[in-house]
Amino acid sequence: MTTTATRPGGRARAAISARTLRTDRWWLAPLITFLGLSAWVAYATVRVFLHKWFYVDEYHYLTPFYSPCLTDRCGDAAEFGTPLPNFWLIPEAALTLPFLLLFRLTCYYYRKAYYRAFWLSPPACAVPDGHRTYSGETRFPLVFQNAHRYAFYAAFLISIINTWDAVRAQTTGLGLGNVVLWVNVIMLWAYTLSCHSCRHIAGGRLKHFSKHPVRYRFWTFVSKLNTRHMQLAWITLGTLALTDFYIMAVSAGWFSDLRIIG
Amino acid sequence: MKRHFRVWRGDSSGGDLEDFDVEVNDGEVVLDIIHRLQATEAPDLACRWNCKAGKCGSCSMEINGMPRLGCMTRMSTFTAAETITITPLRTFPVIRDLVTDVSFNYEKARETPAFAPPAGVAPGQYRMQQIDVERSQEFRKCIECYLCQNTCHVVRDHEENKEAFSGPRFFIRAAELDMHPLDDRTDRKQHAQQSQGLGFCNITKCCTEVCPEHIKITDNAIIPMKERVVDRRYDPLVRLGRKIFRRDQLESEGALPSQRTARVTAETPSGRRLPEAPAVGPDGRLDISELAAPSQGGLSPFGEDLTFPLPPEQVTYHHPEPDPTLPQSEPPATGGSNS
Amino acid sequence: MTTTTERQLYDVVVIGAGGAGLRAAIEARLAGKRTAIISKSLFGKAHTVMAEGGAAAAMGNVNSRDNWMVHFRDTMRGGKFLNNFRMAELHAKEAPERIWELETYGALFDRTKDGKISQRNFGGHEYPRLAHVGDRTGLELIRTLQQKIVSLQQEDFAETGSYDSRIRVFQETTITELLLDGDRIAGAFGYYRDSGDFVVFEAPAVVLATGGVGRSYKVTSNSWEYTGDGHALALRSGATLINMEFLQFHPTGMVWPPSVKGILVTESVRGDGGVLRNSEGKRFMFDYVPDVFRKQYAETEEEADRWYTDPDNNRRPPELLPRDEVARAINSEVKAGRGSPAGGVFLDVSTRLPAEQIIKRLPSMHHQFKELADVDITKEPMEVGPTCHYVMGGVEVDPDSGAAFGSVQGLFAAGEVSGGMHGSNRLGGNSLSDLLVFGKRAGEHAAAYVETLAKRPTPSRVDLAAATEVALAPLVRGEGENPYRLQQDLQAVMGDLVGIIRREGELSDALKRLHELRVRVANVAVGGDRRYNPGWHLALDLRNMLIVSECTAKAALEREESRGGHTREDFPKMSAEWRRINLVCSLDEAGEVHLERKPVPTLRPELLDLFERSELAKYMTDEELGAE
């Protein structure tokens, strides 16, 4: 059987009937990404609108999903006042969550992940795009992916708040919760600093490294972290969810915090 | 031992996969099998190759659906029972069998402004530090196999984007020149965004995945270029910093005015700005989504970031006054070949 | 079969798009001539990309004692004084300028601490001299020149609205015949590989830059393009070839796995500390230092090892002897039964340098072995052996202009296809600078030659018809010999009988077999049509390979001595009498190869004075020394 060319005219592509000839399990990676991200988003959504079990008073443990806590429901967890109204649709951390969401949505790694797994554009290399037309990030709304830089600045500030949470919890002694919080914060910093925008600001934008030795060293450091950006993106999803779950469990009294000191 | 192969044979009018059983020896690569086919069953099987060592980038093909170099795909990576399917690159028009017309890439290469030598630096006087050239050197490893161009879904799955999109190969070229310590042009970023279609890239990283030279195309070239575009268009802190410190070597706006004039009067035509088409779509109309454009209203046919009047030293137009030192008009150097 | 032939008019046609061809084309275009570049493969894929080590130029960036005179001396020594001294002189003097010029085209060489171009050590060079980019210098060179041509095209576009108005690249186009008007070049005839359509380039000047002849050999580092096209075109148009017996066998090519047999392992592996060992684990090169080099090379392993860190106070390790000495040593070891399983010897860098150093200094070597052979050179030694690499002989040219000798006018040659510059053996790194220096000169003089013509020569119709007929013959014939089979047979003859070590009996035998092959090649036939038909392309190339092979075999039989790239087992000594003789090959009306002896030009006294008399005595006759 001879199939005819797909396009009329002299400059036709090879007429290959199979949409892809890949024989490996190319669909596995996007599938895992799809399931992983969906599960996390589902968990996070439920938790954010649960409005309880977010704070352990005794040890000052505050889950990152509710930090900074800005509504009347916060009680002692409120470190920065309670300017937000008490309405169930407004999360306790309504001023920071959108930026964190934006930071991850516009992150160069997550973009790859969800363009492939959710939008199928393309699902895998050399596998056809799931859409007929394509304009990439050239126009509205995807042109706003370029706002990643703003989101990075915001995430940087929020990481400081998260660090403050860990420091504040430290004032009560030392328990497993503290360790969990610290691990989470360190990973968050690693993820935030390994961001491509950060790498660019740190020194990537320079034309002559030799004239800026300090920034060059910083750039080299961030570049090393940056090669692990994908791993860190997944690790922080894990540590965020785990930290939140641990605090939820202690707060709800499902089990008590394992105390090392105090 | 005989192994089963399916090779696409045909031309632009059509074709199909043909079956072959070919002897395979230890330590061979896919290109060896193609050569064996040529020497035995199919002497006219068309296939490009040159160095057979992964250095020239000629034998690009798709092996079991993945874009790869024939000379760098060892037969030992397949199981003995596996059927190996070899097809030409999908993104480019086919000429015959495994040979495709890759002229798209050469056209895009021509549209990328060349290196602009720094004014007033004589050959032999170039001084660059190793750490400054290393980033560009990574991109100069490119062997132009065009696997990245072939695998990029922007043009692979959407033929209509070919006009507006240059592809990963030329993004790394733009990045290479933008990071070149002595390149004299400052508009590489604008060019990448406006003429090369940098915005089409949705960083799904297939170019990096298929690169036989393992160039980190996405992380080290495309994303930095996107960030550099963000620098000059969107970032408030950078703008503030530029105001406060009154310097920004990235844009090298602080170049001495004398140098700048020298550059325009001294003939460095290879650094001349290429004519750019007005920012309209193929239908001749402006983009509907004004919201996405940095300035609302009709886009300037001179490019969006030009303000008038231009500083006179930036105008490359030469007034057609007769220059007494030059012959009236230089005849095109045909040497009478058209007579 | 339709035989429409397209006509293209140019001032200068450059055949070959490697380093020399592109450099010549740039120069011709800068001289204002309409220039065509003809490339057998895609633009930018030329064999030049394979050069790894670097480009030799006495810039003195690393060791300020280096200058053109030292470089000239090294080149003459390496070529065993058979070099055309004027070419060696021009090369040594002009190479630095040509390298610096590349930087203005955008090349990015590795740097020294003070920001200059870094230079590395290489076999046969007294000081670190090779400008390099990791180990992919050839790629950098070809890409730089390619991009310069594109930038010239952009200038033309800005001025005329057409990229192709003054310089155009015809990729995947093969020239099969040069067309003459009397004794003058009038054009070139060829075909587009993709469509199979014929094309005539009418041009008063042609620059040959087609590279070498390695595809006539079984084990070679050369790509399929290296079929001696330029050599054959020159012969058929009345030019002459010199010293075709001198072929360089690179001492260290991969011998395993079989599919990549022949691919080079760069000499910098040895320059950076790699050592050669036989199957007994012995570092055997110490046994093979010839008398003429005894003074410069270390005698103990300890001294040799010290050299890597302190080159000023120690002598060099014998692994860095000129290539022919290393190739011969490896050959002897293998013949004596001390070779590796695959018939080579072991090149070991893994025990000499830490892994990260190896990866940093030899990145593409490491990459190549890992990807192609699954061998990790930081962990295990490589198996290497001699492979056909470079031809020193070639078109006999005027040293200053690159114009071919013989009866033809308007023909120029540069790069590997031209002969004389490297004498009997080429130093590593000299080929890349050779391309640039003589590429530029050939382009410049071709343009100047066009200027002197009062009237354009025109190709005659009869020649055109004849060229078409010859080109179509293998397709028309229907039944006949298989071209792939013929190529294998030719490679077997050349590899076995005219290989690295030669004997009189084998050479005469080779000539006989080449005559038989000639009859068979005349009867070659291929199936399929003219569109991208590799069988047909090979059938047309065979004719060229055969004629050049015959020159090589004849000259090898004639030269009764061993020197550089020519080793006769029956005449193992270098002879001062033979040093004065160039062997010149030409073609008569009937297509028979003729060989004649011509004197080697005498060195000018001031150049002769650069050498110590005692050194000259090793190469020259008493008569020459007396005449000094």
Short mmCIF file of N, CA and C in Angstrom, two decimals, chain A residues 115-160:
data_model
loop_
_atom_site.label_atom_id
_atom_site.label_comp_id
_atom_site.label_asym_id
_atom_site.label_seq_id
_atom_site.Cartn_x
_atom_site.Cartn_y
_atom_site.Cartn_z
N TYR A 115 2.06 21.72 30.27
CA TYR A 115 1.83 21.78 28.82
C TYR A 115 1.84 20.37 28.23
N ARG A 116 2.73 19.56 28.76
CA ARG A 116 2.80 18.19 28.25
C ARG A 116 1.64 17.34 28.77
N ALA A 117 1.45 17.34 30.10
CA ALA A 117 0.55 16.36 30.68
C ALA A 117 -0.91 16.78 30.59
N PHE A 118 -1.20 18.07 30.72
CA PHE A 118 -2.59 18.51 30.73
C PHE A 118 -3.05 19.03 29.37
N TRP A 119 -2.17 19.80 28.74
CA TRP A 119 -2.57 20.45 27.50
C TRP A 119 -2.18 19.63 26.28
N LEU A 120 -1.35 18.61 26.45
CA LEU A 120 -0.91 17.71 25.38
C LEU A 120 -0.27 18.48 24.22
N SER A 121 0.53 19.45 24.56
CA SER A 121 1.09 20.29 23.51
C SER A 121 2.59 20.41 23.65
N PRO A 122 3.31 19.40 23.30
CA PRO A 122 2.94 18.04 22.90
C PRO A 122 2.99 17.11 24.09
N PRO A 123 2.32 15.95 24.05
CA PRO A 123 2.35 15.01 25.17
C PRO A 123 3.75 14.46 25.42
N ALA A 124 4.50 14.23 24.34
CA ALA A 124 5.89 13.77 24.47
C ALA A 124 6.60 14.15 23.18
N CYS A 125 7.93 14.01 23.17
CA CYS A 125 8.69 14.41 21.99
C CYS A 125 8.32 13.53 20.81
N ALA A 126 8.17 14.15 19.66
CA ALA A 126 7.85 13.45 18.42
C ALA A 126 6.50 12.73 18.49
N VAL A 127 5.65 13.18 19.39
CA VAL A 127 4.26 12.70 19.43
C VAL A 127 3.40 13.92 19.10
N PRO A 128 2.43 13.76 18.20
CA PRO A 128 1.74 14.96 17.71
C PRO A 128 1.01 15.74 18.80
N ASP A 129 0.98 17.02 18.62
CA ASP A 129 0.27 17.97 19.45
C ASP A 129 -1.21 17.62 19.48
N GLY A 130 -1.84 17.81 20.63
CA GLY A 130 -3.26 17.51 20.73
C GLY A 130 -4.16 18.59 20.15
N HIS A 131 -3.57 19.65 19.61
CA HIS A 131 -4.38 20.77 19.14
C HIS A 131 -4.07 21.10 17.69
N ARG A 132 -5.09 21.63 17.02
CA ARG A 132 -4.90 21.93 15.60
C ARG A 132 -4.05 23.17 15.38
N THR A 133 -4.34 24.20 16.17
CA THR A 133 -3.56 25.42 15.99
C THR A 133 -2.75 25.67 17.25
N TYR A 134 -1.73 26.51 17.11
CA TYR A 134 -0.82 26.73 18.22
C TYR A 134 -0.19 28.10 18.08
N SER A 135 -0.23 28.89 19.13
CA SER A 135 0.46 30.17 19.07
C SER A 135 1.40 30.35 20.24
N GLY A 136 1.56 29.29 21.04
CA GLY A 136 2.54 29.35 22.12
C GLY A 136 2.25 30.45 23.11
N GLU A 137 3.33 31.07 23.55
CA GLU A 137 3.17 32.12 24.56
C GLU A 137 3.30 33.49 23.91
N THR A 138 2.84 33.60 22.67
CA THR A 138 3.00 34.88 21.98
C THR A 138 1.86 35.84 22.28
N ARG A 139 0.71 35.34 22.72
CA ARG A 139 -0.42 36.25 22.89
C ARG A 139 -1.18 35.95 24.16
N PHE A 140 -2.20 36.79 24.46
CA PHE A 140 -3.03 36.61 25.64
C PHE A 140 -3.69 35.24 25.61
N PRO A 141 -3.81 34.50 26.69
CA PRO A 141 -3.33 34.87 28.02
C PRO A 141 -1.91 34.37 28.32
N LEU A 142 -1.39 33.50 27.47
CA LEU A 142 -0.14 32.85 27.88
C LEU A 142 1.06 33.80 27.86
N VAL A 143 0.89 34.97 27.22
CA VAL A 143 2.01 35.90 27.23
C VAL A 143 2.34 36.30 28.66
N PHE A 144 1.34 36.14 29.57
CA PHE A 144 1.59 36.51 30.96
C PHE A 144 2.49 35.53 31.70
N GLN A 145 2.86 34.46 31.03
CA GLN A 145 3.88 33.59 31.62
C GLN A 145 5.14 34.38 31.89
N ASN A 146 5.33 35.46 31.14
CA ASN A 146 6.52 36.27 31.33
C ASN A 146 6.53 36.98 32.67
N ALA A 147 5.40 36.93 33.39
CA ALA A 147 5.34 37.57 34.71
C ALA A 147 6.03 36.73 35.78
N HIS A 148 6.67 35.65 35.38
CA HIS A 148 7.32 34.77 36.35
C HIS A 148 8.26 35.55 37.27
N ARG A 149 8.91 36.57 36.71
CA ARG A 149 9.85 37.36 37.50
C ARG A 149 9.17 37.98 38.72
N TYR A 150 7.96 38.59 38.52
CA TYR A 150 7.23 39.19 39.63
C TYR A 150 6.91 38.12 40.67
N ALA A 151 6.43 36.98 40.14
CA ALA A 151 6.05 35.90 41.04
C ALA A 151 7.26 35.46 41.85
N PHE A 152 8.44 35.48 41.22
CA PHE A 152 9.64 35.09 41.95
C PHE A 152 9.91 36.06 43.09
N TYR A 153 9.82 37.36 42.80
CA TYR A 153 10.06 38.34 43.86
C TYR A 153 9.10 38.08 45.02
N ALA A 154 7.81 37.82 44.69
CA ALA A 154 6.81 37.56 45.73
C ALA A 154 7.17 36.30 46.50
N ALA A 155 7.52 35.25 45.77
CA ALA A 155 7.82 33.97 46.42
C ALA A 155 9.03 34.12 47.34
N PHE A 156 9.95 34.98 46.94
CA PHE A 156 11.12 35.22 47.77
C PHE A 156 10.69 35.79 49.13
N LEU A 157 9.78 36.78 49.08
CA LEU A 157 9.30 37.38 50.33
C LEU A 157 8.53 36.37 51.16
N ILE A 158 7.72 35.56 50.46
CA ILE A 158 6.91 34.58 51.18
C ILE A 158 7.80 33.53 51.84
N SER A 159 8.91 33.21 51.19
CA SER A 159 9.84 32.26 51.79
C SER A 159 10.39 32.81 53.10
N ILE A 160 10.56 34.12 53.16
CA ILE A 160 11.02 34.73 54.41
C ILE A 160 9.97 34.54 55.50
#
